[in-house]
Short mmCIF file of C-alpha atoms in Angstrom, two decimals:
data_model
loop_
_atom_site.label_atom_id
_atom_site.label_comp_id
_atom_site.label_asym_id
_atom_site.label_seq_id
_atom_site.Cartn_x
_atom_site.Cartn_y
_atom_site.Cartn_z
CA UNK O 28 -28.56 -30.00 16.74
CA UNK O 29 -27.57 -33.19 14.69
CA UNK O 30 -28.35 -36.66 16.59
CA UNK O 31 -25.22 -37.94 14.77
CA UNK O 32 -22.58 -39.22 17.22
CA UNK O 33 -19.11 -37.60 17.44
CA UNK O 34 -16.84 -39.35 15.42
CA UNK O 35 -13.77 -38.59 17.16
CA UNK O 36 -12.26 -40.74 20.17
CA UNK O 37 -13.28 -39.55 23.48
CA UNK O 38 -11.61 -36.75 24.24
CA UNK O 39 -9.82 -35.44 21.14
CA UNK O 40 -12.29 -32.32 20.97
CA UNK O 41 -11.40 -31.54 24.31
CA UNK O 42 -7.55 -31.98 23.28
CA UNK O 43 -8.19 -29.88 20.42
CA UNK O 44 -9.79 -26.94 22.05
CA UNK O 45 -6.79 -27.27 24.73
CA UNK O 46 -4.69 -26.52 21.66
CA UNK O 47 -6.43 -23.91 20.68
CA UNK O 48 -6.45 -22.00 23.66
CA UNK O 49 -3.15 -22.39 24.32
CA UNK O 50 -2.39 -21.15 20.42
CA UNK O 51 -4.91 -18.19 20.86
CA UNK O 52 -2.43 -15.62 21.07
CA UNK O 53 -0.96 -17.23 17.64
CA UNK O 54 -3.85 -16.26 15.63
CA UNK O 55 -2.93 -12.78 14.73
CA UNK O 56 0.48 -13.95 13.47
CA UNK O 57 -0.75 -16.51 11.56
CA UNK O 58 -3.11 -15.04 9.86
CA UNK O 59 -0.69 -11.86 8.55
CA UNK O 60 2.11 -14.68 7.57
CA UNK O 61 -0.90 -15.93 5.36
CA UNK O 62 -2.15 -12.80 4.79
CA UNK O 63 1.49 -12.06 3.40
CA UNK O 64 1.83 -14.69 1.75
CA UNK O 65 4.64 -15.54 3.67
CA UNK O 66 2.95 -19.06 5.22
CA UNK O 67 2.13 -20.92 2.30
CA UNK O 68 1.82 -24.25 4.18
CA UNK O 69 0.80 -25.48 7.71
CA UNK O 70 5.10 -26.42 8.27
CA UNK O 71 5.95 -23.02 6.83
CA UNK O 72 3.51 -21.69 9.22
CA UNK O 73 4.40 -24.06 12.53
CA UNK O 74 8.09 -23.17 11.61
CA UNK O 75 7.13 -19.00 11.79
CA UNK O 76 5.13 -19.22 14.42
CA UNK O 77 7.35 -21.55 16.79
CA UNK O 78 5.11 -23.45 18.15
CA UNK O 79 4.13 -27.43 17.40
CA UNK O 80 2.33 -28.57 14.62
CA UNK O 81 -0.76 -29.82 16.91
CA UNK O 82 -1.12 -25.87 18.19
CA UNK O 83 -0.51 -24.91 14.31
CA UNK O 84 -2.85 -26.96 13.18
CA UNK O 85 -5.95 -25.72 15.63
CA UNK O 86 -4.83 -22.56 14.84
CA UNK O 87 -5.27 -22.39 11.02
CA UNK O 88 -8.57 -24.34 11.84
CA UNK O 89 -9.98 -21.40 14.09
CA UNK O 90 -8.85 -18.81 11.21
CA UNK O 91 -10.96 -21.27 8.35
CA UNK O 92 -13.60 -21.43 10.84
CA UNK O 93 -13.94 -18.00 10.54
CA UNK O 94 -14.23 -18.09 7.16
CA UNK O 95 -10.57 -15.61 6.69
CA UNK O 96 -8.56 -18.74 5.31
CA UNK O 97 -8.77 -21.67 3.37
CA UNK O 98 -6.87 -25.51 4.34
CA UNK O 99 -6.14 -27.60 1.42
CA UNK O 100 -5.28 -30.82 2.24
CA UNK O 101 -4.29 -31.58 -0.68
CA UNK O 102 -0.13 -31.81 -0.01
CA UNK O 103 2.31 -29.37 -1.16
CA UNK O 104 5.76 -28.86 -0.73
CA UNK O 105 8.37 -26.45 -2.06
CA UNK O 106 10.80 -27.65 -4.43
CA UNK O 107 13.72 -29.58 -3.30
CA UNK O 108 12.03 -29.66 0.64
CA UNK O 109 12.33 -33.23 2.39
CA UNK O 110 9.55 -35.05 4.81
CA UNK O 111 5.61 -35.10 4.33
CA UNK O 112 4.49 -32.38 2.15
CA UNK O 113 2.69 -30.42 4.44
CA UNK O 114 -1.29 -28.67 3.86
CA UNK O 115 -1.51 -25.53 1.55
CA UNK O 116 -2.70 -22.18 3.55
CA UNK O 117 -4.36 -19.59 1.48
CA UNK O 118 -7.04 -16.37 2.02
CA UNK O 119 -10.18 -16.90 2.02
CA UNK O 120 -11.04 -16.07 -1.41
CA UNK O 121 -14.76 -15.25 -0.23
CA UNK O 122 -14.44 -14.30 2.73
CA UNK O 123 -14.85 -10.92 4.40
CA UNK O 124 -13.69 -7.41 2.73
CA UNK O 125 -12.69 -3.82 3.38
CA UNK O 126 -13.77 -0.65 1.51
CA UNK O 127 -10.99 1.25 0.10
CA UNK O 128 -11.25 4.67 -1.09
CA UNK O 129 -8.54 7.02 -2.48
CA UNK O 130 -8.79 10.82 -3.60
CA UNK O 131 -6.17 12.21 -5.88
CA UNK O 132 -5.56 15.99 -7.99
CA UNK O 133 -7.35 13.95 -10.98
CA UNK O 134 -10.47 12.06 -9.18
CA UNK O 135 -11.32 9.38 -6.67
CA UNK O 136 -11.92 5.52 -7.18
CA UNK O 137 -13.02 2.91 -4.23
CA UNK O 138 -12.56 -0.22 -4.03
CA UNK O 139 -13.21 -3.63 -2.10
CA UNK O 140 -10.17 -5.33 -1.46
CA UNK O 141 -9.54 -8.84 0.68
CA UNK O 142 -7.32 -10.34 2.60
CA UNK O 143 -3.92 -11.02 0.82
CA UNK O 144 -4.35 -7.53 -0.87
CA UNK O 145 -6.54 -9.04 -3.68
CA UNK O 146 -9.03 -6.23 -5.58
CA UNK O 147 -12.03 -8.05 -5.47
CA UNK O 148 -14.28 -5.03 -7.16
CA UNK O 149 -13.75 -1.75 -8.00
CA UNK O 150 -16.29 1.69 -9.13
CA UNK O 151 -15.77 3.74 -12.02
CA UNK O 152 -13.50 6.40 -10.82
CA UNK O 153 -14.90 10.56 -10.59
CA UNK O 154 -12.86 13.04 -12.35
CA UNK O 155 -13.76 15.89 -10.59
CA UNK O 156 -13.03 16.38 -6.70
CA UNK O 157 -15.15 19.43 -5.26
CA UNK O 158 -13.36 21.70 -2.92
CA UNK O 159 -15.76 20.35 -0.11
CA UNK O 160 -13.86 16.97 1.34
CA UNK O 161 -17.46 15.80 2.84
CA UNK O 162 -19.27 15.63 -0.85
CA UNK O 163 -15.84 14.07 -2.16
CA UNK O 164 -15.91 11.42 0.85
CA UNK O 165 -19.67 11.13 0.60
CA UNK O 166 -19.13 10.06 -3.04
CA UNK O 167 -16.72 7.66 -2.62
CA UNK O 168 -18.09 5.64 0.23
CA UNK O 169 -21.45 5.65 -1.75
CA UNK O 170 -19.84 4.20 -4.55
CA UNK O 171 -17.90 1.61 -2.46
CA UNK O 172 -21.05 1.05 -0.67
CA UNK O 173 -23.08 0.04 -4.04
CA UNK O 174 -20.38 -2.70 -4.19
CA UNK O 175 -20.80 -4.61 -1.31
CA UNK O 176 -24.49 -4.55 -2.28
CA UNK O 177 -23.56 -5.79 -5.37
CA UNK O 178 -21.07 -8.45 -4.40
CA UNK O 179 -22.63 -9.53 -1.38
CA UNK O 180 -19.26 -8.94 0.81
CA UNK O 181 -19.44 -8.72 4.17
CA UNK O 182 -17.48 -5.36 5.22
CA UNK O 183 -15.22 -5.53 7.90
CA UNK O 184 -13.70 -1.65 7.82
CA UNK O 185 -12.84 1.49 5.66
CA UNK O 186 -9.64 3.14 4.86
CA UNK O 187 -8.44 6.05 3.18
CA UNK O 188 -5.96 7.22 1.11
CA UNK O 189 -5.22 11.11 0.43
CA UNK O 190 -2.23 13.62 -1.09
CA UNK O 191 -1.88 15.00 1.96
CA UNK O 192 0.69 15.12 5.30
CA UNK O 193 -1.82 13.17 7.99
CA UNK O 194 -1.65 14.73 11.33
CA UNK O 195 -1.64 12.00 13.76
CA UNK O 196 -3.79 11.47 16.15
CA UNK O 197 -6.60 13.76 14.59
CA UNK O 198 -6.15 12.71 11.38
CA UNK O 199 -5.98 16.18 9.88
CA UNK O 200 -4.90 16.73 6.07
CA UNK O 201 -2.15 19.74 6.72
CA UNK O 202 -1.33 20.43 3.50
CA UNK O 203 -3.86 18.58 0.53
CA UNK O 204 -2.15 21.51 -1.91
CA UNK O 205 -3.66 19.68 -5.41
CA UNK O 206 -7.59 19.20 -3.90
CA UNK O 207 -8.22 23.04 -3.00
CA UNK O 208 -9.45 21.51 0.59
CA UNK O 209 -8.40 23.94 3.26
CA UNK O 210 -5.14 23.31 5.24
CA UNK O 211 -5.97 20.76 8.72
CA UNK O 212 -9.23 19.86 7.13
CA UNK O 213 -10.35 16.80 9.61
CA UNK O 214 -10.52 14.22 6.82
CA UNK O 215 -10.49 11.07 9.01
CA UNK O 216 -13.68 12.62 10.96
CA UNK O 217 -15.13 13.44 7.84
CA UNK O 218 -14.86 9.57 6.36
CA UNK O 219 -15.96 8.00 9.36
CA UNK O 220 -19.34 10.05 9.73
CA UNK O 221 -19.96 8.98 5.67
CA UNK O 222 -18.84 5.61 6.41
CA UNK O 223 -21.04 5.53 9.25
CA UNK O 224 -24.22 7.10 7.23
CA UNK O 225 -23.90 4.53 4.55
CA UNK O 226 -24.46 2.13 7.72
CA UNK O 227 -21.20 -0.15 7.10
CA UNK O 228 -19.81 -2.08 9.61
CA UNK O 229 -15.94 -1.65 10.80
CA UNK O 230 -14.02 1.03 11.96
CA UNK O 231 -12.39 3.96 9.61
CA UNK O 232 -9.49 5.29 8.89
CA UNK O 233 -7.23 7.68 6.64
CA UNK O 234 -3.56 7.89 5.43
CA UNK O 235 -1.23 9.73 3.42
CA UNK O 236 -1.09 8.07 0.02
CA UNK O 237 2.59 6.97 -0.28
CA UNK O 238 2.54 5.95 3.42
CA UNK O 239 -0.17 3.72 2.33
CA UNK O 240 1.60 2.50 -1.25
CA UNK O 241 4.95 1.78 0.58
CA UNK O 242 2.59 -0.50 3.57
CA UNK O 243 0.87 -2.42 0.40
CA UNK O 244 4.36 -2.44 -1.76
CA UNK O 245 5.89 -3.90 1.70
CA UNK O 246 3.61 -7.10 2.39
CA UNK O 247 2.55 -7.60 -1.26
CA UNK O 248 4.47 -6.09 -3.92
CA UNK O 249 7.82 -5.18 -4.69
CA UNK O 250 8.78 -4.29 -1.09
CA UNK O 251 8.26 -8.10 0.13
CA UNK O 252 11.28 -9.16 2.59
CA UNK O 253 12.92 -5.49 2.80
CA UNK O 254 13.76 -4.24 6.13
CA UNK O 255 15.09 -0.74 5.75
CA UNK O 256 12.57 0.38 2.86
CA UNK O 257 12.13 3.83 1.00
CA UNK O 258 9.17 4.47 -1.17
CA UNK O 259 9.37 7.78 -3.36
CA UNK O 260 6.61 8.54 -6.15
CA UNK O 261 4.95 10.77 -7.90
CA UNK O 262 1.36 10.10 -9.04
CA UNK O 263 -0.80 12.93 -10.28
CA UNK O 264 1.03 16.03 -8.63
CA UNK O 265 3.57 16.26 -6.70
CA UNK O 266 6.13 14.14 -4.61
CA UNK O 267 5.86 12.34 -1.42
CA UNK O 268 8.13 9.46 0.06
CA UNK O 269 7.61 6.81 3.03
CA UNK O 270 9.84 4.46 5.13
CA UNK O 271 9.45 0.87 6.52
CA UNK O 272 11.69 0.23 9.24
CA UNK O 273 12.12 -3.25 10.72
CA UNK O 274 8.70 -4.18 9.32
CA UNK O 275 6.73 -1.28 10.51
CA UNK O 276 5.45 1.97 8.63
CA UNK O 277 7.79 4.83 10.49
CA UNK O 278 5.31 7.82 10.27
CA UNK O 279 7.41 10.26 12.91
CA UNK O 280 6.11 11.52 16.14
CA UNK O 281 2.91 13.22 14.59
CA UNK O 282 2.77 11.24 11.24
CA UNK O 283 4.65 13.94 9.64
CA UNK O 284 7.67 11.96 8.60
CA UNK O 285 9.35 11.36 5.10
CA UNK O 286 8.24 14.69 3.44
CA UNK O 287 10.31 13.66 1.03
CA UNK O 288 9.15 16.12 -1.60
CA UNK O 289 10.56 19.27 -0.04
CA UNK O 290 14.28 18.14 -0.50
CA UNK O 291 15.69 20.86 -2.59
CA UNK O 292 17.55 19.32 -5.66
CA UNK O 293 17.67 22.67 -8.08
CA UNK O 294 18.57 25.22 -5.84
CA UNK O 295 17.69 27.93 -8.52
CA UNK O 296 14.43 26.19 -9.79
CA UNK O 297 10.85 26.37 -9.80
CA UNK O 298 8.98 28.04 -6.85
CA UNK O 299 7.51 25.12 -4.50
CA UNK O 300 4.26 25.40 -2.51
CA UNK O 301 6.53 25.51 0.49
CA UNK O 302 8.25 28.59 0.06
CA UNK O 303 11.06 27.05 -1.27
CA UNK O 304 12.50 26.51 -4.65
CA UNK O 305 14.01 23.73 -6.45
CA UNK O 306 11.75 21.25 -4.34
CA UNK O 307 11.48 17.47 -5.87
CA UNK O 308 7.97 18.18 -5.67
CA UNK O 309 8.17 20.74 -8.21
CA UNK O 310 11.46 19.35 -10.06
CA UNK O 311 10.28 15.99 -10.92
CA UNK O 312 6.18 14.96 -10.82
CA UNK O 313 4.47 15.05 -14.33
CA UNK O 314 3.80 18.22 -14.84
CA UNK O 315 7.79 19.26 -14.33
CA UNK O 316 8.05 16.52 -17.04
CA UNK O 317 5.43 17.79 -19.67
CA UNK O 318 7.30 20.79 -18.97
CA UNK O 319 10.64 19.92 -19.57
CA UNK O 320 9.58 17.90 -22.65
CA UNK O 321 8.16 21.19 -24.12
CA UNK O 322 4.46 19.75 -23.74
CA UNK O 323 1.48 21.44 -23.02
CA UNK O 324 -0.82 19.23 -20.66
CA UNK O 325 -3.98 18.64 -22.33
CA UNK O 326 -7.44 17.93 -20.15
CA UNK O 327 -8.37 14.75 -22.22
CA UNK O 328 -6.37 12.31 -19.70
CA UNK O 329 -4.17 12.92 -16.32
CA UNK O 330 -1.32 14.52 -16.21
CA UNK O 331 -0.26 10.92 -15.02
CA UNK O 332 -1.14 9.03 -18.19
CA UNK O 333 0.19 12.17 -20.23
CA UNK O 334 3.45 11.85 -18.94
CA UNK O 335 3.83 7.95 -18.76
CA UNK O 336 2.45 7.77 -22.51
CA UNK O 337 5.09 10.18 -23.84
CA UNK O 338 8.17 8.29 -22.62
CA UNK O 339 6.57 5.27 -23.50
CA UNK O 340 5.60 6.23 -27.13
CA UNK O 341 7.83 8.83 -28.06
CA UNK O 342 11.29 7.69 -26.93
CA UNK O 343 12.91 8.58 -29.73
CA UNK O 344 12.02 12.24 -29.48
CA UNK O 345 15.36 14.52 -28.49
CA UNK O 346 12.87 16.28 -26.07
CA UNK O 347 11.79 13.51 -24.31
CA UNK O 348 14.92 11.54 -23.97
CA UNK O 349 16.23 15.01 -22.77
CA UNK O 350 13.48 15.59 -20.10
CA UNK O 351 13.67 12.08 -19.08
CA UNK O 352 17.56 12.56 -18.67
CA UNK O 353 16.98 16.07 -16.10
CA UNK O 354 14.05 14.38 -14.61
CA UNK O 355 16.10 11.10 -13.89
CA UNK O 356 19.37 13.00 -12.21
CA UNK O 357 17.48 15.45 -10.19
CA UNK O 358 15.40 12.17 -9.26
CA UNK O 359 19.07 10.35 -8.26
CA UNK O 360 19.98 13.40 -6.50
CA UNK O 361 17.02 13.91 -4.05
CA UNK O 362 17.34 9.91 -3.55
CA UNK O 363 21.24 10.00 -3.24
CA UNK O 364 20.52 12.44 -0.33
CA UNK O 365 18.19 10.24 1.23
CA UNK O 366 20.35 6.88 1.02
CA UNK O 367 23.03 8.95 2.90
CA UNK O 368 20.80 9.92 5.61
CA UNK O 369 18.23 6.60 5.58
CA UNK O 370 21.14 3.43 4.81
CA UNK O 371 17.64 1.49 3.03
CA UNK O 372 17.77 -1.67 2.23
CA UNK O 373 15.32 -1.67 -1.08
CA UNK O 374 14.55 1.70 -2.64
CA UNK O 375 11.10 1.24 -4.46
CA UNK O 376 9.62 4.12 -7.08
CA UNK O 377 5.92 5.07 -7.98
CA UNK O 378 3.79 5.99 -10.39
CA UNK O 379 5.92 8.46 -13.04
CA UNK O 380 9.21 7.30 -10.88
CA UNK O 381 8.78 3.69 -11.59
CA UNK O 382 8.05 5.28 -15.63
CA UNK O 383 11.46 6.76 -15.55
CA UNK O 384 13.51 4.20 -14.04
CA UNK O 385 12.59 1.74 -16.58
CA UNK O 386 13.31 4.31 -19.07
CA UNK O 387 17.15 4.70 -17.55
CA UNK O 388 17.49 2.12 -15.10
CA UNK O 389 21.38 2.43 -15.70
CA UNK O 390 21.56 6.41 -15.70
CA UNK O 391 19.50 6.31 -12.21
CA UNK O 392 20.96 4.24 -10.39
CA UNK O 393 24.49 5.55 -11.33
CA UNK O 394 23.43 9.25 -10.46
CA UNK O 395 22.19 7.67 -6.82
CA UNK O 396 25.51 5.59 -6.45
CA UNK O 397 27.86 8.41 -7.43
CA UNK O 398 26.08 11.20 -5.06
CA UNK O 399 25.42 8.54 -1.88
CA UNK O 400 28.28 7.31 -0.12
CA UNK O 401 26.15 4.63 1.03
CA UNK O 402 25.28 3.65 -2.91
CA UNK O 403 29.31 3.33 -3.57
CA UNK O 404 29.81 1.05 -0.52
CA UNK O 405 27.03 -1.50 -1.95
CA UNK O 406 24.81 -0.17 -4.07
CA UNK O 407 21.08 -0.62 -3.45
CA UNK O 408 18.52 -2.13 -4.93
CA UNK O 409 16.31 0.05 -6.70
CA UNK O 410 12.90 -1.16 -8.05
CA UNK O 411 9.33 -0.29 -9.37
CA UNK O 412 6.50 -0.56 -7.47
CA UNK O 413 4.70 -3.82 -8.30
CA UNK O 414 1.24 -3.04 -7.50
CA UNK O 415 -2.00 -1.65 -9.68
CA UNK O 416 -3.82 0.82 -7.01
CA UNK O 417 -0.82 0.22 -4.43
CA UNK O 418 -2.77 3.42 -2.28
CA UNK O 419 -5.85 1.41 -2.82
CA UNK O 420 -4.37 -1.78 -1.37
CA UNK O 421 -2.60 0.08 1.38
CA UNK O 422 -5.88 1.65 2.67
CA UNK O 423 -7.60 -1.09 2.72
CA UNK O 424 -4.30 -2.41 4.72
CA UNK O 425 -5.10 -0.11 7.21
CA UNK O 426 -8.77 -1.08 7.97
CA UNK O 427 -7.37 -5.31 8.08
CA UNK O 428 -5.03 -4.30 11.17
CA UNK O 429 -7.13 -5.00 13.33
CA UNK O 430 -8.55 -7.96 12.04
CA UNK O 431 -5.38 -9.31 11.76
CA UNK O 432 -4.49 -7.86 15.30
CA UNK O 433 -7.05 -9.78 16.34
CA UNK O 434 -8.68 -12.14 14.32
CA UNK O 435 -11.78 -13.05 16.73
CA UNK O 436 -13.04 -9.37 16.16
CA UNK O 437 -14.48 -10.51 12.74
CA UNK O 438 -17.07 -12.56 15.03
CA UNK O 439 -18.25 -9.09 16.89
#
């Protein structure tokens, strides 16, 4: 202990911890309106938070303290804002991290991501996913394991993202169709035990991939400030959808909701997994565009890349524009259907969806407009996703809760 007297006036520490305490059940909050982005500055964050700027003040000390934010005092103030320019708030930028892992048709990448949803490293990404989820998982958490030896990072949790229906609260995969994993296959179970063998810290958990892209897309991408939002996208195979309501992922009574890929929009069309036909999962993911441009898919990239690169190179092939035109109104069709029964605020689109609607951003949204009556009344907004690895980000959303549920768990 330092001999060096306490500079502050008798009893100010004592006033400060009084603060604290009393702001304790603040800390959460403020640290996801940081973690958002959404509290730039100690008045943005008294204002949020409702309390005084004493209480706000202690607070954001605690959460520096704990190494998950950084104070600037340096002043800053929004544009055209009046009084005392207030302190800057921002993440930690070396603070703490989580291990994020996803698994797709084409391969698996992890990552470690920190707070604010930044990417701090990443592993070279496997191409091939064995029908046996425990060497898949095994892989991946080695591989995001041989990053935080690398970087140093302390590891707070892991989270998952999968193709795949979740079953909630086991955490069963119902239906991974593109891995060749067998149907109810107890993927969360399986992650934690590898997560535990690698001997990192923090607890574990799985999602379904869009779920997890819509969560990230919500508090850091192109999904910021929606209320009502719907996230549809098609990565490597397939179509699956997801729905924020009032803030909060809505995942249904099991975790079943927003199936999105199983609306039929060609009733005569190509025979889904599901028994069905016609099925936006079969009617509009790459490989019904390859198809429908008269393409053969070739093994030297993912079906992904193979479809985004041939809109994006060869738009002024009559195939393409032709496949991107059936592609875009079956698209609006499935999505007019949803707007009717949803009323979003935001509709966002990933991964070959977000490819197509730059593409025909006019020809899109028209289709949705003309086949919603909730589109004719106001029309709504229909954008991109913003995020690189927004399944990445979301997992790794899912092992922050409940650090930011809770912020004094980091010091457990």
């Amino acid at each position: 202990m330092s001999g060096k007297a306490d500079p502050r006036p008798a009893g100010e520490g004592t006033t400060s911890r009084t603060r604290l305490d009393r702001g304790r059940g603040a800390l959460g909050p403020a640290l996801e309106l940081v973690h958002t982005g959404r509290a730039p500055t100690r008045a943005v964050l008294t204002a949020e938070l409702g309390v005084t700027r004493a209480t706000a003040g202690a607070v954001a000390a605690e959460l520096e303290a704990l190494g998950l934010i950084r104070v600037d005092a340096r002043p800053g103030a929004a544009a055209g804002s009046q009084g005392r320019p207030s302190h800057r708030l921002s993440v930690a930028e070396d603070g703490p991290v989580t291990l994020a892992a996803q698994v797709h048709a084409d391969g698996f990448r992890a990552a470690l991501v920190g707070l604010g949803g930044r990417i701090v490293a990443t592993a070279p990404g496997c191409e091939v996913i064995d029908a046996d989820p425990a060497k898949v998982l095994g892989s991946v958490v080695a591989a995001g394991a041989g990053l935080l030896r690398e970087t140093g990072r302390r590891c707070v949790g892991a989270g998952l993202a999968v193709p795949s229906a979740m079953a909630e609260p086991e955490g069963l995969a119902l239906n991974p169709m593109h891995l060749a994993w067998s149907e109810g296959a107890p993927v969360r179970e399986i992650f934690a035990e590898q997560v535990r063998a690698a001997g990192l810290d923090g607890p574990a958990f799985a999602g379904n991939d869009v779920n997890l892209a819509a969560l990230a897309e919500h508090r850091h991408g192109a999904g910021r400030g929606a209320r009502d939002l719907l996230c549809v996208a098609t990565g490597h195979r397939g179509v699956g959808g997801a729905l924020v309501l009032d803030g909060r992922l809505h995942t249904g009574s099991s975790g079943l909701a927003l199936e999105v890929g199983h609306v039929a929009v060609n009733p005569g069309g190509r025979p889904c997994h599901c028994g069905s036909r016609g099925c936006l999962d079969v009617e509009a993911d790459p490989l019904a565009f390859l198809t429908a441009a008269g393409r053969e898919p070739g093994p030297e990239m993912s079906l992904l890349k193979q479809a985004g690169t041939l809109i994006r190179e060869h738009d002024d092939d009559p195939a393409v524009r032709s496949a991107v035109a059936t592609l875009v109104d079956r698209l609006g069709l499935g999505l007019a259907g949803l707007v009717n029964i949803l009323n979003p605020d935001r509709i966002i689109l990933g991964g070959l969806h977000g490819t197509l609607l730059d593409a025909a951003p006019d020809r899109l949204r028209a289709v949705v407009a003309d086949r919603s009556l909730w589109g004719r009344s106001g029309g709504v907004p229909i954008l991109a996703c913003a995020l690189d690895h927004n399944s990445l980000v979301g997992a790794a959303e899912l092992a922050w809760q409940p650090v930011l549920d809770d912020p004094l768990v980091i010091l457990a």
